[in-house]
Amino acid sequence: MTQASSTRSAADTSRPALATADTPAAGEPRGWWRDAVIYQVYPRSFADANGDGMGDLPGIRSRLPHLRDLGVDAVWLSPFYASPQADAGYDVADYRAVDPMFGTLLDADALIRDAHALGLRIIVDLVPNHSSNQHEWFQRALREGPGSPLRDRYHFRAGRGTAGELPPNDWESIFGGPAWTRTENPDGTPGEWYLHLFAPEQPDFNWESPAVADEFRSILRFWLDMGVDGFRVDVAHGLVKAPGLPDLGAHDQLKLLGNDVMPFFDQDGVHQIYRAWRKILDEYPGERILVAEAWTPTVERTANYVRPDEMHQAFNFQYLSTYWDATALRQVIDASLDAMRPVGAPTTWVLSNHDVTRHATRFGNPPGGTQLRTAGDRELGLRRARAATLLMLALPGSAYLYQGEELGLPDVTDLPDEVRQDPSYFRASGQDGFRDGCRVPIPWSGSAAPYGFGPTAGGPSWLPQPAEWASLSVEAQTGDPASTLELYRSALAIRRRQPELGAGDRVEWLDTPPGVLMFRRGDFVCAVNTTGQPVELTVAGTLLLSSAEDRQPGVLPADSTSWWAV
Ligand code: NOJ
């Protein structure tokens, strides 16, 4: 192996075009997804081609070369479907239409084709747990009133109490408040209640209804026929509810979430849905994949979603929730690899997404979960974030990046309340109320907001960008070997040249002092110092890359990661 250069070589960027819907994937290597680096695009905030302040599909299309040059394998697009945007598109009114705010189906088709021509795969978001309350099915069910068979597609129930004035059970919405909203009958009298695990604008589907199962099989085929390479399945753990929708009892539900099996999450019945979907995907050429967004109590339960006849990958939220601490990191890495090995699925790794505080901000704060409201120590946060990324990209399996992390963006923790749009911000005691901070539009270039996000300097952006983001833009960082963008480019270029970085299902740990992790993978060594002090450490080999600028021979700088060829 050779020393990484700060910019990608021509050989790194020239990759073969991929199959499209009408040109099958002849001769492509099997299992592309096992070690893929997958980049999440949040369409509202990536690139705005028409200047209305909201990102769109033509904008994404115009910026695909950035993703090719960055060196990722695939792009996951958060929802761009027709939606009233009560939850930023995770409330879908029409699963087969593009919201006019984002473009048209023709734009989606062009985006998929362009991505494939650049060697990038496209994964779209599928939202099967709930629809929008503006979805035609829900509106018709409301209009037809109690007793209509159309109500079987959702969870409509009579209320409790003498006059049905109380919700049917004690479940709470993830966004805060009761998980039930009462309807009005067509004649104006108070009616049944419907279940929504998220906002009231997101009624939960009833997956016992054959019509729901049929509809989603058809939606899968619609997008597979459009040529997408896979689906990220939203709330994959939530589709099946315990029979009878039993009360949870006197518990703090938000504390239980993710730590316990709930009557509405991680029920065993979900797995037969994914077995049926897998069969559909396998009918298509080119290894289309399913990725579970499944918050489960343990990595072992997460592994259930990726058994050989179910999904391909599941997000590793245990990893995302782990703080910058060597012991905790080693434990979660081992536990994740151990859990996935028996089912033969690759482990995935993720540090940031559109629902959590960016890792550059999390690691600049004391340990405190994934929903933070304080900026913390910016410099320390970025230093650790860069180190955490190099650790993640050296692990076996597939890694997820969230747009803007390659620029080292922090969360914007001081957004004025009046610009916030996260629905849970407006509901009492919601767990996720500050998600807008990680959704601020990306700075691409220039010195005036919106920094190339939109076409015109001084033009709008749906959330305001901080003034200091001018120096974090793609343009400002390109070519600067000390920049986070060039660090990501170099790391991904090395990963492409050295496929063993993502391959396999184990790491060989080497002895280290406390607070330091070091492992070998073939002729590659990665060492991580999670302490705030430099540590003496000599590796007999060639240094490939370091997350720290202040490195000296024989020393692993504080809060840094280095890679060597040995
Ligand atoms: C998970 C998505 O990532 C989040 O953004 C959304 O609010 C919920 N699912 C509900 O769809």
PDB file of C-alpha atoms in Angstrom, residues 142-146 183-191:
ATOM      1  CA  LEU A 142     -62.894   8.756   7.570  1.00  0.00           C
ATOM      2  CA  ARG A 143     -65.648   9.668   5.123  1.00  0.00           C
ATOM      3  CA  GLU A 144     -67.263   6.237   5.194  1.00  0.00           C
ATOM      4  CA  GLY A 145     -67.462   6.185   8.990  1.00  0.00           C
ATOM      5  CA  PRO A 146     -67.452   3.369  11.579  1.00  0.00           C
ATOM      6  CA  THR A 183     -62.204  11.330  14.774  1.00  0.00           C
ATOM      7  CA  GLU A 184     -65.420  13.091  13.976  1.00  0.00           C
ATOM      8  CA  ASN A 185     -68.201  11.049  12.399  1.00  0.00           C
ATOM      9  CA  PRO A 186     -69.533  12.109   9.010  1.00  0.00           C
ATOM     10  CA  ASP A 187     -72.572  13.557  10.872  1.00  0.00           C
ATOM     11  CA  GLY A 188     -70.313  15.698  13.087  1.00  0.00           C
ATOM     12  CA  THR A 189     -70.629  13.645  16.290  1.00  0.00           C
ATOM     13  CA  PRO A 190     -67.455  12.456  18.120  1.00  0.00           C
ATOM     14  CA  GLY A 191     -66.337   9.214  16.556  1.00  0.00           C
TER      15      GLY A 191
END
